Short mmCIF file of C-alpha atoms in Angstrom, two decimals:
data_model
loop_
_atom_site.label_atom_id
_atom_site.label_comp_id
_atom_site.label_asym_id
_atom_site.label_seq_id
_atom_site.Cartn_x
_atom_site.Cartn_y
_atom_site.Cartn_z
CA UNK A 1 -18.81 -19.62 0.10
CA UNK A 2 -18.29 -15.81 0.78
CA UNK A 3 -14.43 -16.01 -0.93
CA UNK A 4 -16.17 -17.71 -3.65
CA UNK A 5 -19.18 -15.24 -4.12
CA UNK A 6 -16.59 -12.31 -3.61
CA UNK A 7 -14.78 -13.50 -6.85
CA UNK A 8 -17.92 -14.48 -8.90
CA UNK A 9 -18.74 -10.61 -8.34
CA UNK A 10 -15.36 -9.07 -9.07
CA UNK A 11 -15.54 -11.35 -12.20
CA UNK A 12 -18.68 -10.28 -13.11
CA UNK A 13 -18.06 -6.75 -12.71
CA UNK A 14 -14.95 -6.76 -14.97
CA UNK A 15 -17.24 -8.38 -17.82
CA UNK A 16 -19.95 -5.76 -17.59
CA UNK A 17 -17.19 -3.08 -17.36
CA UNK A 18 -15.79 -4.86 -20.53
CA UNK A 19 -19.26 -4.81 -22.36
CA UNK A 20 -20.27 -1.22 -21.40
CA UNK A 21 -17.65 0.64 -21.61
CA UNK A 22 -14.15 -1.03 -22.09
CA UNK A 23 -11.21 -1.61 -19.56
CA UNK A 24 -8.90 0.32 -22.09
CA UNK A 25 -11.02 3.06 -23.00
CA UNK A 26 -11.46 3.08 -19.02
CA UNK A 27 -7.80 3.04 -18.38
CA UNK A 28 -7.16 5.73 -21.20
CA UNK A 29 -10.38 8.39 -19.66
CA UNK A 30 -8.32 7.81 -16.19
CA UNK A 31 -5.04 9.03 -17.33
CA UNK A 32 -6.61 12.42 -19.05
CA UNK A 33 -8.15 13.20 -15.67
CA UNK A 34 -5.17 12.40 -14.07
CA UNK A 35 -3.52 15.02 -16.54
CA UNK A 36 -5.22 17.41 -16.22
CA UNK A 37 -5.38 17.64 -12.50
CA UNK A 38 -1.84 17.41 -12.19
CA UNK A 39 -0.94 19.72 -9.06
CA UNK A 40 1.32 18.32 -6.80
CA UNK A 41 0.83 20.10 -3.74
CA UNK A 42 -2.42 18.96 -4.13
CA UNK A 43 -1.89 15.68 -4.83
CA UNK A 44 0.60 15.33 -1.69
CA UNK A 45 -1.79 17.16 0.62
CA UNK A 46 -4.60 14.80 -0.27
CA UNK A 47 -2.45 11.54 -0.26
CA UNK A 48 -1.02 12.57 3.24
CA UNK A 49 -3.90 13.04 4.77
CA UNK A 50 -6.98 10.78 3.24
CA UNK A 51 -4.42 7.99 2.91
CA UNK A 52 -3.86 8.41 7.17
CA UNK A 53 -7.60 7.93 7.37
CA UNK A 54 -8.77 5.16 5.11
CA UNK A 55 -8.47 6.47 1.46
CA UNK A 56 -7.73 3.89 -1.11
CA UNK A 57 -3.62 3.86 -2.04
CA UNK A 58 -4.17 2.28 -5.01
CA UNK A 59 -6.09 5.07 -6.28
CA UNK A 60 -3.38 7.68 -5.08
CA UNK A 61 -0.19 5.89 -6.56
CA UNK A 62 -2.09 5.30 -9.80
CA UNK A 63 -3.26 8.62 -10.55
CA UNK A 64 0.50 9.95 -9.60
CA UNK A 65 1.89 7.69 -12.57
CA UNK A 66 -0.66 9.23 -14.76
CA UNK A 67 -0.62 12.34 -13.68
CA UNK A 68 3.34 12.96 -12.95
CA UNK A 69 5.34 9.99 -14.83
CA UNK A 70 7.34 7.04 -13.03
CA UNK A 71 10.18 9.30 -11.22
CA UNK A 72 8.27 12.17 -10.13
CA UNK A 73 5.38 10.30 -9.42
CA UNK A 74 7.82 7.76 -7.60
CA UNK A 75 8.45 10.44 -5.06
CA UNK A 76 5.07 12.36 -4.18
CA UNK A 77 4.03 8.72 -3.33
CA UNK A 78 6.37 7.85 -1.33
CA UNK A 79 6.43 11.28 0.35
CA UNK A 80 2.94 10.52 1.15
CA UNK A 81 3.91 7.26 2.11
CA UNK A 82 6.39 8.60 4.36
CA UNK A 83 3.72 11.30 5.85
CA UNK A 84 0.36 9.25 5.69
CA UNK A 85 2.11 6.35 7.67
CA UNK A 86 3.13 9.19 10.76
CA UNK A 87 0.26 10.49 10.74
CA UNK A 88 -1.75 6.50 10.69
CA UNK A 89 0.86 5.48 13.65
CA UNK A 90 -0.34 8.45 16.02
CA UNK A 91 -3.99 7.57 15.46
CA UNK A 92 -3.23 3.97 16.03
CA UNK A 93 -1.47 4.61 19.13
CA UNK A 94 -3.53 6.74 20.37
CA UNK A 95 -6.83 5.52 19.78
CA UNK A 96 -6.35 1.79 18.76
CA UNK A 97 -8.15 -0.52 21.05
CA UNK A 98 -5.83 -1.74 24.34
CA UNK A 99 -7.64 -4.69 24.26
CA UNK A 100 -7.36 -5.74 20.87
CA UNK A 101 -3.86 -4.81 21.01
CA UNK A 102 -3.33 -7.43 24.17
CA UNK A 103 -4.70 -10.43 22.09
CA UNK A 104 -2.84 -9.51 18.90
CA UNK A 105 0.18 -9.70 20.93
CA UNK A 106 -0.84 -12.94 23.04
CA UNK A 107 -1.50 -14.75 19.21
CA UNK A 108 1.44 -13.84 17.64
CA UNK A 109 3.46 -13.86 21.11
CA UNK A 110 4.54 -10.41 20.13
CA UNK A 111 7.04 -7.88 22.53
CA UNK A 112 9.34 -5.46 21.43
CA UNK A 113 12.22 -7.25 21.02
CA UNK A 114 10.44 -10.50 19.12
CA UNK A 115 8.72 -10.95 16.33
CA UNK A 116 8.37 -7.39 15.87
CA UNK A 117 10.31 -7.88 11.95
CA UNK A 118 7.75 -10.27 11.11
CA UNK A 119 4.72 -8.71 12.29
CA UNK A 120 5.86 -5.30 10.28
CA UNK A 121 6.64 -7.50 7.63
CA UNK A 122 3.60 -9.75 6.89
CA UNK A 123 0.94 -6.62 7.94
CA UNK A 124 2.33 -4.31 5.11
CA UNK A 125 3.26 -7.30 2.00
CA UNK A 126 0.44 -9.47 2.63
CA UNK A 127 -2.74 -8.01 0.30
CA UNK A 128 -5.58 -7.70 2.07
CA UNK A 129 -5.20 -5.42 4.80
CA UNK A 130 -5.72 -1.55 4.30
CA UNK A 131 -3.31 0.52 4.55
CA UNK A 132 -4.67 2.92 7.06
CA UNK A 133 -5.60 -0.37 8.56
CA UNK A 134 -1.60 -1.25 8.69
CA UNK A 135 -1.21 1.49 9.89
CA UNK A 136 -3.30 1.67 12.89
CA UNK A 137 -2.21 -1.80 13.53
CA UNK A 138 1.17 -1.43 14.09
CA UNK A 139 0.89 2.02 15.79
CA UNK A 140 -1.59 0.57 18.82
CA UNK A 141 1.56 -2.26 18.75
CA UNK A 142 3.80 0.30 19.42
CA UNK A 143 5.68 -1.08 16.55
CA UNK A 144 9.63 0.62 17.27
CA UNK A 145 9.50 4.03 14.78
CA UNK A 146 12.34 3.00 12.77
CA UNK A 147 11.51 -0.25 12.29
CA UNK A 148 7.53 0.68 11.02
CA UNK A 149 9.13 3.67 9.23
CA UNK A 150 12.02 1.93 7.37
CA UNK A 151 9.50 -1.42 6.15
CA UNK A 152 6.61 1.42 5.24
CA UNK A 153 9.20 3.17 2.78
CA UNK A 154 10.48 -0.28 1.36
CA UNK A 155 7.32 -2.34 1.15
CA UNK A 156 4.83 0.13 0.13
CA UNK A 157 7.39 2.72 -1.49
CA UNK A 158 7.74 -0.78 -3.59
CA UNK A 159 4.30 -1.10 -4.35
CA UNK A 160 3.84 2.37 -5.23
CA UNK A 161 6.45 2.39 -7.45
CA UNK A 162 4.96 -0.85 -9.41
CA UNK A 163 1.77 1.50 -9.56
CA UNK A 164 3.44 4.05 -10.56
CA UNK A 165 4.76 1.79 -13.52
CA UNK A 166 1.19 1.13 -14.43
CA UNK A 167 -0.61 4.39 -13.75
CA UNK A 168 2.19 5.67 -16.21
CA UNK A 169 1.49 2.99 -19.09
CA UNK A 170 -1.93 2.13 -18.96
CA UNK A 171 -2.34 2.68 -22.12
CA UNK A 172 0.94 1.49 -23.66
CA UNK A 173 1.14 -2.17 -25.54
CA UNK A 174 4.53 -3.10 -23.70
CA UNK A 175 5.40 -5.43 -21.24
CA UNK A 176 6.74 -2.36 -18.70
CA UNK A 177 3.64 -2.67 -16.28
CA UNK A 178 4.13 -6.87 -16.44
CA UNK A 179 8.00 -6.60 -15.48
CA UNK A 180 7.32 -4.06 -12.75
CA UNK A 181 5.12 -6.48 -10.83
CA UNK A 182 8.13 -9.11 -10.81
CA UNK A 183 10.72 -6.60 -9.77
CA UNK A 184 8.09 -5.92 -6.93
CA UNK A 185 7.90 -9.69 -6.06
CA UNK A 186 11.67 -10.31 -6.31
CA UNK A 187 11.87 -6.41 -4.32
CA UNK A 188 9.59 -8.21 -1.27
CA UNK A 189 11.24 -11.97 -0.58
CA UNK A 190 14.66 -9.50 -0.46
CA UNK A 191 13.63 -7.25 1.94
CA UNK A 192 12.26 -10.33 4.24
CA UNK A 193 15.88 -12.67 3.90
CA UNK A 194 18.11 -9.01 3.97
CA UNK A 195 16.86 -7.22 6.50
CA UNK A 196 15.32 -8.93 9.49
CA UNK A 197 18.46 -9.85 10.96
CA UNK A 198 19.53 -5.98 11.73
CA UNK A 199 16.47 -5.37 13.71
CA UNK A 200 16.08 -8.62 15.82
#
């Protein structure tokens, strides 16, 4: 009942965004703010740190395709991937819940050597989960550095990237933004068969 009330209201709100104002007039308003706000520095600064605490992403890799194009929007995100997620594993290690911690392991029969791949994996590609959230997560886990580090860059550098792709041609008629979320698909199932074998 609450799944299906959460989608009758994300439906609805898409219509009355539709009637009122218009999804591609919305899209097209986004990208001129994004413009003309274009500072990096700022934009890194902000990602790096609001990102650590519970800022939306979405939001950040979005406006970076609007605001900088694919490439150079490509990198401030995932350089604020790559400092939001350091910052999100000292918090979580630090101030994550022991107990919590204890029966996330016991479920999911976690240690350091097992099941530590998976765990990574299936907290950062399945939706649903914040990223600060992730991050937290797997820092109170004591996830191994390299291992949280090296998924981070490759599953949510990959989702920025698709962001990117559509932050950059919101208001474009091709199929750019459609391909870019199948490259991301096909990007995810190959990280999970390639990789976990180095770091079992």
């Amino acid at each position: 009942m609450k799944s299906f009330l959460k989608i009758l209201t994300l439906c609805l709100a898409i219509i009355i965004i539709q009637l009122s104002y218009g999804w591609i007039e919305l899209f097209e308003l986004f990208k001129h703010i994004a413009q003309n706000n274009a500072n990096p520095v700022i934009f890194l600064l902000i990602m790096s740190t609001t990102c650590a605490i519970g800022f939306p992403i979405t939001f950040c890799t979005l406006f970076a395709g609007s605001a900088f194009g694919i490439t150079y929007g490509a990198i401030l995100s995932i350089t604020g991937i790559l400092i939001s997620s350091l910052f999100g594993y000292a918090i979580g290690n630090f101030f994550f819940p022991q107990e919590l911690t204890q029966k996330l392991q016991q479920k999911f029969s976690i240690d350091k050597n097992r099941n530590m791949f998976d765990l990574n994996f299936y907290v950062r590609a399945v939706p649903g989960i914040p990223y600060a959230i992730q991050n937290f997560i797997l820092g109170g886990m004591n996830a191994p550095l390299k291992l949280y580090i090296f998924l981070a860059i490759l599953i949510q550098g990959s989702i920025a990237i698709a962001m990117n792709i559509l932050g950059a041609s919101f208001s474009d008629n091709g199929i750019a933004k459609y391909i870019a979320f199948v490259i991301l698909l096909c990007v995810i199932i190959a990280i999970r068969l390639l990789f976990k074998r180095f770091f079992k």
